[in-house]
CSV table of C-alpha atoms in Angstrom, one decimal:
chain,number,residue,atom,x,y,z
A,1,MET,CA,-222.6,73.2,-36.1
A,2,LYS,CA,-224.5,71.5,-33.1
A,3,THR,CA,-224.4,68.6,-35.2
A,4,ARG,CA,-220.1,69.1,-35.9
A,5,ILE,CA,-219.5,69.5,-32.4
A,6,LEU,CA,-221.0,66.5,-31.0
A,7,PHE,CA,-219.5,64.4,-34.0
A,8,HIS,CA,-216.5,65.9,-32.6
A,9,SER,CA,-216.9,65.2,-29.3
A,10,MET,CA,-217.3,61.7,-30.0
A,11,SER,CA,-214.1,61.2,-31.7
A,12,LEU,CA,-212.5,62.7,-28.9
A,13,ALA,CA,-214.2,60.4,-26.4
A,14,VAL,CA,-213.4,57.4,-28.7
A,15,SER,CA,-209.4,57.9,-29.4
A,16,SER,CA,-209.1,58.7,-25.5
A,17,SER,CA,-210.9,55.3,-24.2
A,18,PRO,CA,-208.5,53.5,-25.6
A,19,LYS,CA,-205.1,55.5,-24.0
A,20,LYS,CA,-206.9,55.4,-21.0
A,21,TRP,CA,-207.7,51.6,-20.7
A,22,MET,CA,-204.8,50.5,-22.0
A,23,SER,CA,-203.2,52.7,-18.7
A,24,ASN,CA,-205.7,50.9,-16.7
A,25,CYS,CA,-204.7,47.4,-18.0
A,26,VAL,CA,-200.5,48.3,-17.3
A,27,ARG,CA,-201.8,49.5,-13.7
A,28,VAL,CA,-203.7,45.9,-13.6
A,29,LEU,CA,-200.7,44.1,-14.3
A,30,ASN,CA,-198.1,46.1,-12.4
A,31,SER,CA,-200.3,45.4,-9.1
A,32,PHE,CA,-200.6,42.2,-10.1
A,33,ILE,CA,-196.6,41.2,-10.3
A,34,CYS,CA,-196.0,43.6,-7.6
A,35,TYR,CA,-198.0,41.0,-5.4
A,36,LEU,CA,-196.8,37.9,-7.0
A,37,VAL,CA,-193.5,39.0,-6.3
A,38,PHE,CA,-193.9,39.7,-2.6
A,39,ILE,CA,-196.1,36.8,-2.7
A,40,ILE,CA,-192.4,34.8,-3.6
A,41,PHE,CA,-190.6,37.1,-0.5
A,42,ASP,CA,-193.3,36.3,1.7
A,43,LEU,CA,-192.5,32.6,1.3
A,44,LEU,CA,-189.0,32.2,1.0
A,45,ASP,CA,-188.8,34.9,4.3
A,46,ALA,CA,-190.4,31.9,6.0
A,47,VAL,CA,-188.3,29.6,4.9
A,48,LEU,CA,-185.0,30.9,6.1
A,49,CYS,CA,-186.5,31.8,9.3
A,50,ILE,CA,-186.5,27.9,9.9
A,51,ILE,CA,-183.4,27.4,8.1
A,52,TYR,CA,-181.6,30.2,10.4
A,53,ARG,CA,-183.2,28.7,13.2
A,54,TYR,CA,-181.7,25.3,12.8
A,55,LEU,CA,-177.9,26.6,11.5
A,56,ASP,CA,-178.1,29.0,14.8
A,57,GLU,CA,-178.7,26.0,17.5
A,58,ARG,CA,-175.8,23.8,15.4
A,59,ILE,CA,-173.3,26.7,15.4
A,60,GLU,CA,-173.8,28.6,18.3
A,61,GLY,CA,-176.2,26.3,20.5
A,62,VAL,CA,-179.0,28.4,20.9
A,63,THR,CA,-181.1,30.1,18.5
A,64,SER,CA,-181.4,33.8,17.9
A,65,PRO,CA,-184.4,36.0,18.5
A,66,CYS,CA,-186.2,37.0,15.6
A,67,CYS,CA,-189.6,39.1,14.6
A,68,CYS,CA,-191.8,36.0,13.1
A,69,SER,CA,-193.5,35.6,16.5
A,70,LYS,CA,-195.4,38.2,19.0
A,71,TRP,CA,-194.6,35.9,22.0
A,72,GLU,CA,-191.1,37.1,21.8
A,73,ARG,CA,-192.3,40.8,21.0
A,74,GLN,CA,-194.1,40.2,24.9
A,75,GLU,CA,-190.9,38.7,26.0
A,76,LYS,CA,-189.0,42.2,24.5
A,77,LYS,CA,-191.3,44.5,26.6
A,78,ILE,CA,-190.7,42.1,30.1
A,79,MET,CA,-187.1,42.5,28.9
A,80,MET,CA,-187.2,46.5,28.5
A,81,ASN,CA,-189.2,46.7,31.8
A,82,ASP,CA,-190.5,49.9,30.7
A,83,GLU,CA,-193.7,51.4,30.4
A,84,ASP,CA,-193.0,53.6,27.3
A,85,ASP,CA,-193.0,50.9,24.7
A,86,ASP,CA,-189.7,51.4,22.5
A,87,LEU,CA,-190.4,48.8,20.0
A,88,SER,CA,-191.7,49.6,16.7
A,89,ASP,CA,-195.1,48.0,15.9
A,90,SER,CA,-193.9,47.8,12.5
A,91,LEU,CA,-191.2,44.8,13.4
A,92,TYR,CA,-193.9,42.2,14.6
A,93,GLU,CA,-196.6,43.3,13.5
A,94,ARG,CA,-195.8,43.4,9.0
A,95,LYS,CA,-198.1,41.7,6.9
A,96,SER,CA,-196.9,38.4,5.5
A,97,MET,CA,-199.2,35.3,4.4
A,98,PHE,CA,-197.3,32.7,5.7
A,99,ARG,CA,-197.3,34.3,9.4
A,100,LYS,CA,-200.9,34.4,9.4
A,101,MET,CA,-200.8,30.8,8.0
A,102,GLY,CA,-198.5,30.1,11.5
A,103,LEU,CA,-196.2,28.7,8.9
A,104,LEU,CA,-193.5,30.4,11.3
A,105,GLN,CA,-194.2,28.8,14.5
A,106,PHE,CA,-193.0,25.3,12.9
A,107,GLY,CA,-190.5,23.8,15.1
A,108,ARG,CA,-190.6,27.0,17.4
A,109,LYS,CA,-189.2,26.7,20.6
A,110,ARG,CA,-189.7,28.7,23.6
A,111,GLU,CA,-185.8,30.0,24.0
A,112,ASP,CA,-184.7,31.9,25.6
A,113,SER,CA,-184.7,35.1,23.4
A,114,ASN,CA,-183.9,37.5,25.5
A,115,GLY,CA,-181.3,38.3,23.1
A,116,LYS,CA,-178.3,38.5,25.7
A,117,CYS,CA,-174.7,37.2,24.7
A,118,GLY,CA,-174.6,34.7,27.1
A,119,GLY,CA,-171.5,32.7,26.4
A,120,ARG,CA,-172.0,33.1,22.6
A,121,LYS,CA,-169.8,35.7,20.4
A,122,VAL,CA,-169.9,39.0,20.8
A,123,ASN,CA,-171.1,39.0,16.9
A,124,CYS,CA,-173.3,36.6,14.9
A,125,TRP,CA,-172.1,33.9,12.8
A,126,SER,CA,-173.2,35.1,9.7
A,127,ASP,CA,-171.4,38.7,10.4
A,128,CYS,CA,-167.8,39.7,10.3
A,129,GLY,CA,-165.4,39.2,12.5
A,130,CYS,CA,-162.2,41.2,11.1
A,131,GLU,CA,-160.6,43.0,13.6
A,132,SER,CA,-162.0,46.0,12.1
A,133,CYS,CA,-165.2,44.9,12.4
A,134,LEU,CA,-164.8,43.8,16.3
A,135,SER,CA,-162.3,47.3,16.8
A,136,TRP,CA,-165.2,48.5,19.5
A,137,VAL,CA,-164.7,45.0,21.5
A,138,ASN,CA,-162.8,46.5,24.5
A,139,GLY,CA,-164.6,44.8,27.7
A,140,SER,CA,-167.6,44.9,29.2
A,141,ASP,CA,-170.8,46.2,27.8
A,142,ASP,CA,-170.6,49.0,30.5
A,143,ASP,CA,-167.1,50.0,28.4
A,144,TYR,CA,-168.8,50.4,25.3
A,145,LYS,CA,-168.1,54.2,23.6
A,146,LEU,CA,-169.9,55.4,20.6
A,147,HIS,CA,-166.3,56.1,18.0
A,148,PHE,CA,-166.5,60.1,16.8
A,149,VAL,CA,-164.5,62.4,14.9
A,150,VAL,CA,-163.8,65.5,16.5
A,151,LYS,CA,-162.4,68.6,14.5
A,152,GLU,CA,-161.1,71.3,17.1
A,153,PRO,CA,-160.9,74.8,16.4
A,154,LEU,CA,-157.2,76.0,15.2
A,155,LEU,CA,-156.1,77.9,18.4
A,156,ALA,CA,-155.8,74.9,20.8
A,157,THR,CA,-157.2,77.6,23.9
A,158,SER,CA,-160.8,77.1,25.7
A,159,GLU,CA,-161.5,80.3,24.1
A,160,ASN,CA,-161.2,82.6,20.6
A,161,CYS,CA,-159.2,85.6,20.4
A,162,ARG,CA,-162.3,87.7,22.0
A,163,GLY,CA,-162.6,85.8,24.7
A,164,ASP,CA,-165.6,84.1,23.4
A,165,PRO,CA,-166.3,80.5,24.5
A,166,TYR,CA,-166.3,78.4,21.1
A,167,GLU,CA,-169.7,76.6,19.6
A,168,ASN,CA,-169.7,73.2,19.2
A,169,VAL,CA,-171.4,71.7,16.3
A,170,ILE,CA,-172.6,67.8,16.4
A,171,PHE,CA,-173.1,65.9,13.1
A,172,LEU,CA,-175.4,62.6,13.1
A,173,HIS,CA,-175.4,60.4,10.0
A,174,GLY,CA,-177.8,58.3,8.2
A,175,PHE,CA,-178.9,54.8,7.4
A,176,MET,CA,-176.2,52.6,6.5
A,177,CYS,CA,-173.4,55.5,6.6
A,178,SER,CA,-171.0,56.6,9.4
A,179,SER,CA,-169.2,59.8,10.4
A,180,SER,CA,-167.0,59.7,7.2
A,181,PHE,CA,-170.2,61.0,5.6
A,182,TRP,CA,-170.0,64.8,7.5
A,183,THR,CA,-165.6,64.7,7.9
A,184,GLU,CA,-165.2,63.4,3.7
A,185,THR,CA,-168.0,65.9,2.6
A,186,VAL,CA,-168.4,68.6,4.7
A,187,PHE,CA,-165.7,69.2,7.1
A,188,PRO,CA,-163.1,70.6,4.2
A,189,CYS,CA,-165.4,73.3,3.0
A,190,PHE,CA,-165.7,75.3,6.0
A,191,SER,CA,-165.2,78.8,5.9
A,192,GLU,CA,-161.6,80.1,8.6
A,193,ASN,CA,-164.2,81.7,10.5
A,194,VAL,CA,-166.2,78.1,11.5
A,195,ASN,CA,-162.5,76.5,11.3
A,196,HIS,CA,-161.7,79.0,14.5
A,197,ASN,CA,-164.6,79.2,16.7
A,198,TYR,CA,-166.1,75.9,15.7
A,199,ARG,CA,-165.4,72.5,17.5
A,200,LEU,CA,-166.8,70.2,14.8
A,201,ILE,CA,-168.0,66.6,16.4
A,202,ALA,CA,-169.0,63.9,13.8
A,203,ILE,CA,-170.2,60.5,15.8
A,204,ASP,CA,-170.5,56.8,14.5
A,205,LEU,CA,-174.1,55.7,15.4
A,206,LEU,CA,-174.4,53.1,17.9
A,207,GLY,CA,-174.2,49.9,15.2
A,208,PHE,CA,-172.6,51.5,12.4
A,209,GLY,CA,-169.0,53.1,11.2
A,210,MET,CA,-165.8,52.1,13.8
A,211,SER,CA,-168.8,52.2,17.1
A,212,PRO,CA,-170.4,49.1,18.7
A,213,LYS,CA,-172.3,46.4,17.6
A,214,PRO,CA,-173.9,44.6,20.5
A,215,ARG,CA,-176.1,41.7,19.4
A,216,ASP,CA,-177.8,42.4,22.7
A,217,CYS,CA,-179.2,45.9,21.7
A,218,LEU,CA,-182.3,46.9,20.7
A,219,TYR,CA,-181.3,50.2,19.0
A,220,THR,CA,-184.2,51.8,20.0
A,221,LEU,CA,-184.2,55.7,19.6
A,222,LYS,CA,-183.5,55.5,23.6
A,223,ASP,CA,-180.6,53.3,23.2
A,224,HIS,CA,-179.5,55.7,20.6
A,225,VAL,CA,-179.7,59.3,22.7
A,226,GLU,CA,-178.4,57.6,25.8
A,227,MET,CA,-175.4,56.4,23.9
A,228,ILE,CA,-174.5,59.9,22.7
A,229,GLU,CA,-175.0,61.3,26.3
A,230,LYS,CA,-172.7,58.9,27.6
A,231,SER,CA,-169.8,59.1,24.9
A,232,VAL,CA,-170.0,62.4,23.9
A,233,LEU,CA,-172.2,65.3,26.2
A,234,GLN,CA,-171.0,64.0,29.0
A,235,PRO,CA,-166.8,63.2,28.2
A,236,LEU,CA,-166.7,66.5,26.3
A,237,HIS,CA,-168.8,68.7,28.6
A,238,LEU,CA,-170.6,70.0,26.1
A,239,GLY,CA,-172.8,72.7,27.8
A,240,THR,CA,-174.6,74.2,24.4
A,241,PHE,CA,-174.7,73.0,20.9
A,242,HIS,CA,-175.8,72.8,17.4
A,243,LEU,CA,-177.1,69.9,15.5
A,244,VAL,CA,-176.5,68.3,12.4
A,245,ALA,CA,-178.7,65.2,10.8
A,246,HIS,CA,-179.4,63.5,7.5
A,247,SER,CA,-182.1,60.9,7.2
A,248,MET,CA,-182.1,58.5,10.4
A,249,GLY,CA,-180.3,60.5,12.2
A,250,SER,CA,-182.7,63.5,11.8
A,251,VAL,CA,-184.9,61.4,14.2
A,252,ILE,CA,-182.3,60.9,16.6
A,253,ALA,CA,-181.0,63.9,16.5
A,254,LEU,CA,-184.8,65.8,17.0
A,255,ALA,CA,-185.2,63.0,20.1
A,256,LEU,CA,-182.2,64.3,21.7
A,257,ALA,CA,-182.8,68.1,20.5
A,258,ALA,CA,-186.1,67.6,22.7
A,259,LYS,CA,-184.4,65.9,25.7
A,260,TYR,CA,-181.6,68.9,25.9
A,261,HIS,CA,-183.8,72.0,24.4
A,262,ASN,CA,-182.2,74.2,26.8
A,263,CYS,CA,-179.0,73.6,25.2
A,264,VAL,CA,-179.3,73.0,21.8
A,265,LYS,CA,-178.8,76.7,19.6
A,266,SER,CA,-180.2,75.4,16.5
A,267,ILE,CA,-181.1,72.1,14.5
A,268,THR,CA,-180.5,71.7,11.1
A,269,LEU,CA,-182.1,68.4,9.4
A,270,VAL,CA,-181.6,67.4,5.8
A,271,ALA,CA,-184.1,65.3,4.3
A,272,PRO,CA,-185.8,64.1,7.4
A,273,PRO,CA,-188.1,61.0,7.6
A,274,TYR,CA,-191.1,62.8,9.1
A,275,SER,CA,-194.0,60.6,9.3
A,276,SER,CA,-197.6,62.8,10.4
A,277,PHE,CA,-198.9,59.6,11.5
A,278,GLU,CA,-200.4,59.2,14.9
A,279,GLY,CA,-202.0,57.0,17.3
A,280,ASN,CA,-201.4,52.7,17.5
A,281,ASP,CA,-200.5,52.5,13.0
A,282,ALA,CA,-198.2,55.5,13.1
A,283,CYS,CA,-195.0,52.5,13.0
A,284,LEU,CA,-196.9,51.1,10.4
A,285,ASN,CA,-197.5,53.6,8.6
A,286,ALA,CA,-194.3,55.0,8.7
A,287,LEU,CA,-193.1,52.0,7.1
A,288,GLU,CA,-195.8,52.3,4.2
A,289,LYS,CA,-194.8,55.3,3.5
A,290,PHE,CA,-190.8,55.1,3.5
A,291,ALA,CA,-190.5,51.6,2.4
A,292,GLY,CA,-193.9,50.6,0.7
A,293,LYS,CA,-193.7,47.3,-1.6
A,294,LYS,CA,-192.6,48.4,-4.5
A,295,LEU,CA,-190.7,47.1,-7.6
A,296,TRP,CA,-189.7,50.7,-8.7
A,297,PRO,CA,-187.8,52.7,-8.8
A,298,MET,CA,-184.8,50.2,-7.8
A,299,LEU,CA,-184.0,52.1,-4.6
A,300,SER,CA,-188.1,51.6,-3.4
A,301,ALA,CA,-187.5,48.1,-4.5
A,302,GLY,CA,-184.2,47.7,-2.0
A,303,SER,CA,-185.7,49.6,0.8
A,304,SER,CA,-189.2,47.2,0.5
A,305,PHE,CA,-186.8,44.2,0.6
A,306,MET,CA,-184.7,45.2,2.9
A,307,SER,CA,-187.0,46.3,5.7
A,308,TRP,CA,-190.2,43.8,5.3
A,309,TYR,CA,-188.1,40.8,5.3
A,310,GLU,CA,-185.9,40.1,8.3
A,311,HIS,CA,-184.4,36.7,6.9
A,312,LEU,CA,-183.9,37.7,3.1
A,313,GLY,CA,-182.1,40.6,4.4
A,314,ARG,CA,-179.7,38.8,7.0
A,315,THR,CA,-178.8,36.8,3.4
A,316,VAL,CA,-177.5,39.5,2.2
A,317,CYS,CA,-175.5,40.7,4.7
A,318,LEU,CA,-174.2,37.1,4.9
A,319,ILE,CA,-173.3,37.3,1.4
A,320,TYR,CA,-171.8,40.9,1.1
A,321,CYS,CA,-171.3,42.1,4.5
A,322,ARG,CA,-169.5,39.2,5.9
A,323,ASN,CA,-167.3,39.0,3.2
A,324,HIS,CA,-166.7,42.7,2.2
A,325,ARG,CA,-162.9,42.4,2.2
A,326,ILE,CA,-163.7,39.5,-0.7
A,327,TRP,CA,-165.6,42.6,-2.6
A,328,GLU,CA,-163.4,45.6,-1.8
A,329,ARG,CA,-160.5,43.6,-3.5
A,330,ILE,CA,-162.7,42.8,-6.2
A,331,LEU,CA,-163.8,46.6,-7.1
A,332,LYS,CA,-160.3,48.1,-6.3
A,333,PHE,CA,-159.1,45.5,-9.0
A,334,PHE,CA,-161.8,46.8,-11.4
A,335,THR,CA,-161.8,50.3,-10.7
A,336,ARG,CA,-157.8,50.3,-10.7
A,337,LYS,CA,-158.3,52.5,-7.7
A,338,ARG,CA,-155.9,51.8,-3.9
A,339,ASP,CA,-159.1,53.5,-1.8
A,340,LEU,CA,-162.7,52.9,-2.4
A,341,ASN,CA,-165.3,55.7,-2.4
A,342,PHE,CA,-166.4,55.7,2.1
A,343,LEU,CA,-170.4,55.2,0.7
A,344,ILE,CA,-169.1,51.8,-0.8
A,345,THR,CA,-166.9,50.6,2.5
A,346,ASP,CA,-169.8,52.5,4.9
A,347,MET,CA,-172.4,49.9,3.4
A,348,THR,CA,-171.0,47.5,5.1
A,349,ARG,CA,-170.2,48.6,8.1
A,350,HIS,CA,-173.0,47.5,10.2
A,351,THR,CA,-174.4,44.0,11.4
A,352,HIS,CA,-177.7,42.8,10.0
A,353,GLN,CA,-179.5,43.1,13.4
A,354,SER,CA,-178.0,46.4,13.9
A,355,ALA,CA,-179.6,47.9,10.4
A,356,TRP,CA,-182.7,45.9,11.0
A,357,ARG,CA,-183.3,47.0,14.3
A,358,SER,CA,-182.6,51.1,13.7
A,359,MET,CA,-184.5,50.9,10.8
A,360,HIS,CA,-188.0,49.9,12.4
A,361,ASN,CA,-187.3,51.8,16.1
A,362,VAL,CA,-186.0,54.7,15.1
A,363,ILE,CA,-187.3,54.9,11.7
A,364,CYS,CA,-190.5,53.5,11.9
A,365,GLY,CA,-190.6,53.9,15.3
A,366,GLY,CA,-189.7,57.2,16.1
A,367,ALA,CA,-193.0,58.4,13.9
A,368,LYS,CA,-195.0,58.1,17.2
A,369,PHE,CA,-192.6,60.8,18.7
A,370,MET,CA,-191.5,63.3,16.3
A,371,ASP,CA,-194.8,65.6,17.3
A,372,SER,CA,-193.8,65.7,20.6
A,373,TYR,CA,-190.4,66.2,20.1
A,374,LEU,CA,-191.4,69.6,17.5
A,375,LYS,CA,-193.5,70.5,20.2
A,376,ILE,CA,-190.8,71.1,22.5
A,377,LEU,CA,-188.4,72.6,20.3
A,378,THR,CA,-191.3,74.8,18.9
A,379,LYS,CA,-192.3,75.8,22.8
A,380,SER,CA,-188.6,76.5,23.6
A,381,GLY,CA,-187.7,78.3,20.4
A,382,VAL,CA,-185.4,76.2,19.3
A,383,ARG,CA,-184.0,77.3,15.7
A,384,ILE,CA,-184.9,74.4,12.9
A,385,ASN,CA,-183.7,74.7,9.4
A,386,VAL,CA,-184.8,72.0,7.5
A,387,ILE,CA,-182.7,71.0,3.4
A,388,GLN,CA,-185.3,69.1,1.7
A,389,GLY,CA,-184.7,67.6,-2.3
A,390,ASP,CA,-187.3,68.1,-4.2
A,391,LYS,CA,-186.6,64.5,-5.9
A,392,ASP,CA,-186.4,62.9,-3.3
A,393,GLN,CA,-187.9,59.6,-3.8
A,394,VAL,CA,-187.3,58.3,0.2
A,395,VAL,CA,-188.5,61.2,1.5
A,396,PRO,CA,-191.2,62.5,-0.3
A,397,ARG,CA,-191.9,66.6,-0.7
A,398,GLU,CA,-194.7,66.4,1.1
A,399,CYS,CA,-193.4,64.9,3.9
A,400,ILE,CA,-191.7,68.6,5.0
A,401,SER,CA,-194.7,70.3,3.9
A,402,LYS,CA,-196.5,68.2,6.7
A,403,PHE,CA,-193.7,69.2,8.8
A,404,LYS,CA,-194.2,73.1,8.2
A,405,LEU,CA,-197.3,72.3,10.4
A,406,LYS,CA,-196.5,70.5,13.0
A,407,ALA,CA,-193.3,73.5,13.4
A,408,PRO,CA,-195.0,76.8,11.7
A,409,HIS,CA,-191.5,78.7,12.5
A,410,ALA,CA,-189.3,75.7,11.1
A,411,GLU,CA,-187.4,77.0,8.2
A,412,ILE,CA,-187.8,75.2,4.7
A,413,ASN,CA,-185.2,74.9,2.4
A,414,ILE,CA,-186.3,72.9,-1.1
A,415,ILE,CA,-183.5,71.7,-3.5
A,416,PRO,CA,-184.5,71.8,-6.6
A,417,ASN,CA,-183.3,68.6,-8.9
A,418,ALA,CA,-181.5,67.5,-5.6
A,419,ASP,CA,-182.9,64.0,-4.4
A,420,HIS,CA,-181.9,61.9,-0.7
A,421,SER,CA,-178.3,62.3,-1.2
A,422,THR,CA,-177.5,65.0,-3.5
A,423,VAL,CA,-179.2,67.1,-1.2
A,424,LEU,CA,-175.6,67.5,-0.1
A,425,LEU,CA,-173.1,65.7,-2.5
A,426,GLY,CA,-172.5,67.5,-4.7
A,427,ARG,CA,-173.2,70.6,-3.3
A,428,GLU,CA,-170.5,70.6,-0.1
A,429,LYS,CA,-169.4,74.3,-0.5
A,430,LYS,CA,-172.6,75.8,-0.4
A,431,PHE,CA,-174.0,73.4,2.2
A,432,ALA,CA,-171.6,74.5,4.4
A,433,GLN,CA,-172.2,77.9,4.0
A,434,ASN,CA,-176.1,77.6,4.9
A,435,LEU,CA,-175.0,76.1,7.9
A,436,GLU,CA,-172.2,78.8,8.7
A,437,HIS,CA,-175.1,81.4,7.9
A,438,THR,CA,-177.8,79.3,10.2
A,439,TRP,CA,-175.0,79.0,13.4
A,440,ALA,CA,-174.5,83.2,13.1
A,441,SER,CA,-177.7,84.0,12.9
A,442,CYS,CA,-178.0,82.1,16.2
C-alpha cells in the first residue's frame, strides 16, 4: 500500500514538473523580449532627442526643453520659485540606459529653457495649428480661461419652487478626454429632479479639449486647481458644490476638494489612480504601477510607450494629433458617418506637452499628495464615493483597497465585469441614479 502511494506521488511530481518548467521558460522568454524591446525604445528615444533638438532650433530658432537632463529640472525649480516642488520625479528620474551613459548630453547647450514663449509661436511646430486647436488663443496669458459646459436648471431663477438654492455639480474628465465625456453620456440620463434642482458644470481641463494649452505651462496639480478657481469657482460664485471625476480628474478633484473642504458636499471618484506610495520614490513607484513597462495587454503597452518615452510620444503626436483632420476624414470615409464618436475626436485635442506633463505631474506627481488630501477630507467629514470596475487594467482593484484604508468612511462600489471605461460607458443610467442617490443623501 505504501509502495503504491509513493509511486503515485512520484508520478504526479514527474507529470507536474514539465508544466512548471514550461511555465518558467515562457516567463523568462517574455521578460527577455520585453527587456530587449524597451532597450530599443530607449535607443530610439535618445536618437529622437537629438533630432528634435536640431529641428526645433532650425524651425523655431530655439531648442524646446525636454526631460532628458537633470540640469533642466533645476532650472524648472528656479522658475517655479516654490519650496514645495510640484514637479514629479518621474519626469527626470525615469530609468534609461542611454541617459546613464550620457548619450543624451551630446551636443546639448544651455539654452534659455525656462519654457517661456518669448517670441515663439503659441504652439509648437509639431502640434496642430488649425483654428479649432487654437480657439483658446485670445490675447495675453492672463486672459486664459478654461472652457466648460453648463447645464442650467430648467427654471431660470437662482432658487427652485420651494425657495431652496440650487445645487452645483462640477464634473472633471480623465486623461485625453474632454467635457464631452460627461455631456454626451451622463447628462442626458438625469431625472427631472436633477434637471430642475442642479446646475451641472462639465469642465475641459487645462491642456485638453477646447481649454488653453500654453506651451510654457508645467501642468502641475497647482496649475490645474488654480485654473478651475479662476475660470469656474470665482466667476460663477460657487459657495458649495459636489465633485464628480473620472481617472486623472480624480486626482485634481481631491486636490480641489482638500483646498475647499468646507465647500464640498460630496466627491464621487470613478476609477481613481490612487497610489499608496510615500516618500521620495512615490512618483516613480506610481509610474511603475500605472504605466509599467509591459508589452501586454495592448492598453498597458500603449501606456508604457507614451509615459516612458518623451520623444517617441512626441512623434506619435506629430503623426496623429497634428494631422487629426486628415485622419478624421479617413475615418469618416470608411465608417460612412458624418460625425465621429467624441472619444475618437477627444484623443487628438491636446498637445504633446499638455498630455506628457499632466501624466507625470498629476497622475504620478499626485501620488505624494493624495494621502494628505484624504486626511483633510476625512477629518472634515466630506462624503467620498468611489466607483471601480473589477476588470480595470489601468487601476488595479488593490489600489481601491488601499484607498479604503486611508479613507475608512469612503463608500466603495465595485462594478462587476467593468473596466476603466465601461465602469461608466454602457451603464450611464445606472451611474446617473447612483449620483442622484449620493447627492440627495448629503
